[in-house]
XYZ file of C-alpha atoms in Angstrom:
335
model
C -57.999 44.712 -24.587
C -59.983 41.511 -23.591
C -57.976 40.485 -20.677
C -58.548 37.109 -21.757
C -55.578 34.367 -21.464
C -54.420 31.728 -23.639
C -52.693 29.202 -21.391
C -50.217 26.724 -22.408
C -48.422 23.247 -20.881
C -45.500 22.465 -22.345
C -43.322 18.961 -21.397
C -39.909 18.515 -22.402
C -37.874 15.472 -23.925
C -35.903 12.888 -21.913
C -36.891 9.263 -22.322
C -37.510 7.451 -18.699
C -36.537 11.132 -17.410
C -40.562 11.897 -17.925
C -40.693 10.152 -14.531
C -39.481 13.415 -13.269
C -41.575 15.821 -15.496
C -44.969 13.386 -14.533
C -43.988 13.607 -10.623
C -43.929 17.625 -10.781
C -47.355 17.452 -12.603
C -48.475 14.497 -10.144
C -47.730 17.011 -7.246
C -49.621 19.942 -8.588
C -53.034 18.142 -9.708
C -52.622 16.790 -5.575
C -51.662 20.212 -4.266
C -54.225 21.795 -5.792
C -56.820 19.411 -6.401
C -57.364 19.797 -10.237
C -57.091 17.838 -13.244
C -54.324 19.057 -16.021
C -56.555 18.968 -18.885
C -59.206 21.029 -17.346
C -56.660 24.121 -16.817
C -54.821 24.377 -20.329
C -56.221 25.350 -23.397
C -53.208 23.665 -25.036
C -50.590 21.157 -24.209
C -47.052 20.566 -26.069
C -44.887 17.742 -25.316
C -42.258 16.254 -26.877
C -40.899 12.431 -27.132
C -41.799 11.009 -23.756
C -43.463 14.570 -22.722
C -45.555 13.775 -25.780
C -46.772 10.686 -24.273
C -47.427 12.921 -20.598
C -49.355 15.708 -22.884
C -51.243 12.856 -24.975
C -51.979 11.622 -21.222
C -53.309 14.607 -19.817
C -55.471 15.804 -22.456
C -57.675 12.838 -21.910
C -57.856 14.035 -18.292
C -55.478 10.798 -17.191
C -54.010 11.661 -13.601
C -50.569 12.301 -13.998
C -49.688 10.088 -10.317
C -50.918 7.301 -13.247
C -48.885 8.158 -15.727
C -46.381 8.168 -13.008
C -47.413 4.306 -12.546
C -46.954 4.005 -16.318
C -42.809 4.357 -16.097
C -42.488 2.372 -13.220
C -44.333 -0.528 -14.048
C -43.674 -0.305 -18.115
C -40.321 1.735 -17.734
C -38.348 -1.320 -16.811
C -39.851 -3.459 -19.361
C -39.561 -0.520 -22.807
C -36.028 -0.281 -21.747
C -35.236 -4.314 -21.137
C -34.074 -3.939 -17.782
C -36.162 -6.483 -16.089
C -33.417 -8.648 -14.833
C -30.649 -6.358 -14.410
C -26.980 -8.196 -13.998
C -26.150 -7.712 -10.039
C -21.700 -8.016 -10.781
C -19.842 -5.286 -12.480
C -18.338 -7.378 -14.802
C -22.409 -8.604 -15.995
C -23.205 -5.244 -16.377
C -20.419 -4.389 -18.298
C -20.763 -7.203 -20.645
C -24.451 -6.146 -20.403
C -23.459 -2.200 -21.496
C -21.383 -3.472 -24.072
C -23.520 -5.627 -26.233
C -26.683 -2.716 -26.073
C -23.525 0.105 -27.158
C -22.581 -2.676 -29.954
C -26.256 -3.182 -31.509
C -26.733 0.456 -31.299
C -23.322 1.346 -33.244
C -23.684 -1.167 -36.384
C -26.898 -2.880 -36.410
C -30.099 -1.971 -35.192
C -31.864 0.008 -32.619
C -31.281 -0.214 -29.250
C -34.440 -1.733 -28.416
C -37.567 -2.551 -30.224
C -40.899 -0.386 -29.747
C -43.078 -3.779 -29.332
C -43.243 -3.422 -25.549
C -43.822 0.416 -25.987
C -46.777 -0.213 -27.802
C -48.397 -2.617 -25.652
C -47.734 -0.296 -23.121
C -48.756 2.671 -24.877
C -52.201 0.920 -26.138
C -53.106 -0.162 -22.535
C -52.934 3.370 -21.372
C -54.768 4.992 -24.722
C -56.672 2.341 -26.113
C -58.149 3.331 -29.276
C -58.485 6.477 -28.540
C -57.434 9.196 -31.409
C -56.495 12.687 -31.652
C -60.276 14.175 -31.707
C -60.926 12.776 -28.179
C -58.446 14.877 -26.985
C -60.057 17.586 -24.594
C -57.577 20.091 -25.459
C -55.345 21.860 -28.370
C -52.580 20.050 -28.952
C -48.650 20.141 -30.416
C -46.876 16.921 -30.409
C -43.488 17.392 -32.658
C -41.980 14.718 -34.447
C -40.014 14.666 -37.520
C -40.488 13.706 -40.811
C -37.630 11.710 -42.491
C -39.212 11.163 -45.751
C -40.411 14.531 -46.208
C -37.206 15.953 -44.380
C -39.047 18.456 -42.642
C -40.555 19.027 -38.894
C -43.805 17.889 -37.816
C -46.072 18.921 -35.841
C -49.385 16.506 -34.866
C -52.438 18.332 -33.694
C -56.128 18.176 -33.034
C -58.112 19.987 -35.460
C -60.133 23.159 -34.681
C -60.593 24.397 -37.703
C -56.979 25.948 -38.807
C -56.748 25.110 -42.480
C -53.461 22.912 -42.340
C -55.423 20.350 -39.639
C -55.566 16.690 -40.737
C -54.859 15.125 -37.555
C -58.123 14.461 -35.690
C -58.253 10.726 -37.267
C -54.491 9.654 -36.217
C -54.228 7.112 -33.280
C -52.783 8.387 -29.545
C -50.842 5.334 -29.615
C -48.965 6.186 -33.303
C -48.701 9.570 -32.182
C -46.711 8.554 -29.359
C -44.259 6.438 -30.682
C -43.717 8.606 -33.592
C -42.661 11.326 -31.446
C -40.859 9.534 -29.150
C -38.592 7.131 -32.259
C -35.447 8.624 -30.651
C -32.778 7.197 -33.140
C -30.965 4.258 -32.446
C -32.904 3.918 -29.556
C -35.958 3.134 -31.319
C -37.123 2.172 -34.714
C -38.462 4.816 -36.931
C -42.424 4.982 -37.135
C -44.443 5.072 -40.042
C -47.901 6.400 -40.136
C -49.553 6.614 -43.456
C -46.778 5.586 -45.791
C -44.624 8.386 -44.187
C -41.598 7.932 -41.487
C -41.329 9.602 -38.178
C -38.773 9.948 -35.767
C -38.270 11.743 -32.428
C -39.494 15.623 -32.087
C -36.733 16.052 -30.151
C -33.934 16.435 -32.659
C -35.758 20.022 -32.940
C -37.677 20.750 -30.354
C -36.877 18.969 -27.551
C -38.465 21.591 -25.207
C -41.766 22.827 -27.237
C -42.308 26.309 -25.283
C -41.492 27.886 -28.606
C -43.425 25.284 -30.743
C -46.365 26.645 -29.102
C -45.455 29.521 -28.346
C -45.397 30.290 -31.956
C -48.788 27.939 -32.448
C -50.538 30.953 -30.418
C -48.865 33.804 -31.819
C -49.718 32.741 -35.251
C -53.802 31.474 -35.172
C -54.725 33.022 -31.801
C -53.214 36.001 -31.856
C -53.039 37.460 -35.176
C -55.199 40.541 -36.608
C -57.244 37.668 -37.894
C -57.740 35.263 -35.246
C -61.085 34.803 -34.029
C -60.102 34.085 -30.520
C -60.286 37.392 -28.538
C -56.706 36.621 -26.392
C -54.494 39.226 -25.578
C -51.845 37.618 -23.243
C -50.574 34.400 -22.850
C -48.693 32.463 -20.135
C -46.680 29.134 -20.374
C -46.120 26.570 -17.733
C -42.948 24.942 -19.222
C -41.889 21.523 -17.293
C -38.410 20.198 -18.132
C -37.099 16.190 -17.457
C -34.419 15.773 -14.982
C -31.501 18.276 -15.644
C -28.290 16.674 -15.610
C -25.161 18.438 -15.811
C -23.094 17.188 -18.577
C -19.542 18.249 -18.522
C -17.262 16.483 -20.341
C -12.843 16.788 -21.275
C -11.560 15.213 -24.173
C -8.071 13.621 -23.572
C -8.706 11.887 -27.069
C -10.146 14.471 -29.132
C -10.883 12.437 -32.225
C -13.483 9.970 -30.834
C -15.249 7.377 -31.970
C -18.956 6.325 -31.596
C -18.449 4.362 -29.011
C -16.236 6.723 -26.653
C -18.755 9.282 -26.873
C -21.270 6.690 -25.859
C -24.593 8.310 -24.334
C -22.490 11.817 -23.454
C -22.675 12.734 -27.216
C -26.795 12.724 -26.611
C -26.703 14.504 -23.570
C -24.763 17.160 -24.849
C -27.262 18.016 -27.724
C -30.188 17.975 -25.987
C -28.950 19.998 -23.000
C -27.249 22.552 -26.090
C -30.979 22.589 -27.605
C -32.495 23.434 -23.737
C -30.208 25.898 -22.858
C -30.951 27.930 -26.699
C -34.998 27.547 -25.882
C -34.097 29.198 -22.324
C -32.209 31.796 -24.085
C -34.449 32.584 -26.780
C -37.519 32.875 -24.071
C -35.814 35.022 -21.822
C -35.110 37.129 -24.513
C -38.641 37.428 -25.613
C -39.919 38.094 -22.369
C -37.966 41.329 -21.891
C -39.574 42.711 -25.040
C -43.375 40.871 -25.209
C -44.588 41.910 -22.026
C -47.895 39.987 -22.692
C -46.233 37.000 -22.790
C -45.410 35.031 -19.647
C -43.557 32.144 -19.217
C -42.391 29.769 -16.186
C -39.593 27.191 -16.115
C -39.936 24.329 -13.540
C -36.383 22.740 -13.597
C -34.230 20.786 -10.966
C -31.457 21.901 -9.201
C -28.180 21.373 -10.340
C -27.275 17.368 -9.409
C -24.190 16.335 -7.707
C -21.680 14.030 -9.965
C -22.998 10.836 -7.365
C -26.816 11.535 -8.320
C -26.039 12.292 -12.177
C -24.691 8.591 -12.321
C -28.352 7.194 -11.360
C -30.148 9.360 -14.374
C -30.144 8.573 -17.641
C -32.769 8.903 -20.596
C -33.037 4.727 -20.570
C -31.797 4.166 -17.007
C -35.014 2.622 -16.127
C -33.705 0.936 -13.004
C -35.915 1.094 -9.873
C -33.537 3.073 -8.147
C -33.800 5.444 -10.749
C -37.157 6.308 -11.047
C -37.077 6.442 -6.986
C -34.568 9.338 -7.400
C -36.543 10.957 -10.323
C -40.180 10.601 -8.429
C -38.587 12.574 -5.673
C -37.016 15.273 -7.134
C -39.739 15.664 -8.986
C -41.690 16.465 -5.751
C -39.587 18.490 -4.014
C -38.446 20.830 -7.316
C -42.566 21.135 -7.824
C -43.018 22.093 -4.267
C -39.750 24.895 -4.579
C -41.693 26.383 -7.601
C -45.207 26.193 -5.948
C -45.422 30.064 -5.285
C -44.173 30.523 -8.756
C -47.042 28.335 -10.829
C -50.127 29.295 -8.895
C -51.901 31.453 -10.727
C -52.094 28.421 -13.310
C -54.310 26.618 -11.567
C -56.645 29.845 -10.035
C -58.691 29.928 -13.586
C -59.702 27.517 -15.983
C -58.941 26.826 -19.601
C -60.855 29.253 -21.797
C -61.233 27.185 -25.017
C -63.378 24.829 -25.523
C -64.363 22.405 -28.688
């Protein structure tokens, strides 16, 4: 046995909820004075966690992408001029619920771009300074995707693709935002599948670094898994035979909190019987009803992201004893 450790990032899912996920990893590079990209061999992230792994495995402080939501949160999800009356912001509710049910997506993905290509630039999936798995899915091919820099496993094409397409195509939630084609082919959001990666690349590691023929020398390997902000989503049905519209954003919530609690499941269940496997959850505390009202995956109002910046601190602080030995080493591969 090598004693040598693959170590792995993984982001979930949320939309504006990666305010939450980027203030946990904000608080640990400032805790413990390191960079992200410089203690991971790989990083997974999914929808807007895609855009926080893209992020950090170009060594981009996380209290910046922080920045990112709040000054190009409000914007993505039109909510620049908020109505101030109930009755505006009921009309307001209304005609997005409308153009999401019966004719387009909720919003557009111009202003995501713009954002997206100030951050990245030109960059493309070579620069990135670590391994990487990005899910999306493919619509025209019907079948998951996963986007990642090459290092020489035979099924790599990726190196050449663009950060910025990358980004959007995981993050194409749909009817929130238009599908994304790259090459001819159409993307939407990893989410519908893997909404928390941990077992995305989990099973990226078990299969090319460490198999009977991988290369690699690593015995164990330990997972840092970060979710968005955990809302509790209980729900009755007085009318059980409900339209798109009564189950409004609720019927969202409920799949991907049915997909997080499986992954949580499924890992705890591995643990028990891989005992050279390792992985931590950093989640919120349950939320009261009057704080689940302010979070929602395109509730980008400043109040919002106030909430979701500090309970990103504080739940990174509860779990600081818990992800330390993280940051004690760094990464072991290197390109």
């Amino acid at each position: 046995m090598s004693g040598k450790r693959f170590k792995i990032l993984c982001i979930d899912g949320g939309g504006i909820k990666g305010v939450f996920s980027a203030s946990v990893l904000a608080m640990y590079e400032e805790m413990y004075g390191i960079r992200m990209t410089d203690y991971f061999d790989l990083i997974a992230g999914t929808s807007t966690g895609g855009i926080i792994a893209l992020g950090a495995s170009l060594g981009i402080p996380m209290a910046d992408i922080v920045k990112f939501y709040e000054s190009y949160g409000p914007i993505i999800f039109d909510q620049r001029n908020p109505p101030k009356t109930c009755i505006g912001k009921y009309f307001r509710s209304r005609k997005f619920a409308i153009k999401q049910a019966i004719w387009r997506s909720k919003y557009d993905n111009i202003e995501l771009e713009k954002a997206l290509r100030h951050v990245f630039r030109d960059h493309t999936l070579k620069d990135s300074n670590n391994l990487l798995c990005i899910p999306a899915y493919n619509i025209t091919a019907a079948r998951n995707r996963v986007f990642k820099k090459d290092y020489g496993c035979k099924y790599n094409t990726d190196n050449n693709l663009s950060y910025v397409d990358v980004a959007i195509a995981t993050a194409a939630a749909p009817t929130y935002f238009p599908v994304k084609e790259i090459d001819n082919v159409q993307y939407i959001d990893g989410g519908l599948w893997a909404l928390n990666p941990t077992l995305t690349a989990l099973t990226e590691f078990l299969r090319n670094f460490y198999s009977q023929e991988n290369p690699y020398d690593y015995d164990s390997v330990s997972i840092l898994s970060i979710s968005s902000c955990q809302t509790n989503i209980q729900d009755y049905a007085p009318k059980k035979n409900r339209s798109f519209f009564e189950w409004k954003n609720t019927l969202f919530d409920i799949y991907t909190d049915g997909q997080n609690q499986s992954v949580n499941f499924f890992v705890q269940q591995i643990q028990k019987h891989l005992p050279f496997i390792d992985i931590v959850r950093v989640q919120n505390d349950s939320l009261s009803p009057q704080t689940t009202k302010y979070i929602d995956m395109d509730n980008a109002s400043l109040d919002s992201i106030k909430l979701m910046k500090g309970l990103g601190g504080d739940t990174a602080i509860k779990y600081k004893k818990d992800v330390v030995n993280f940051f004690k080493t760094t990464k072991t591969f290197n390109f």
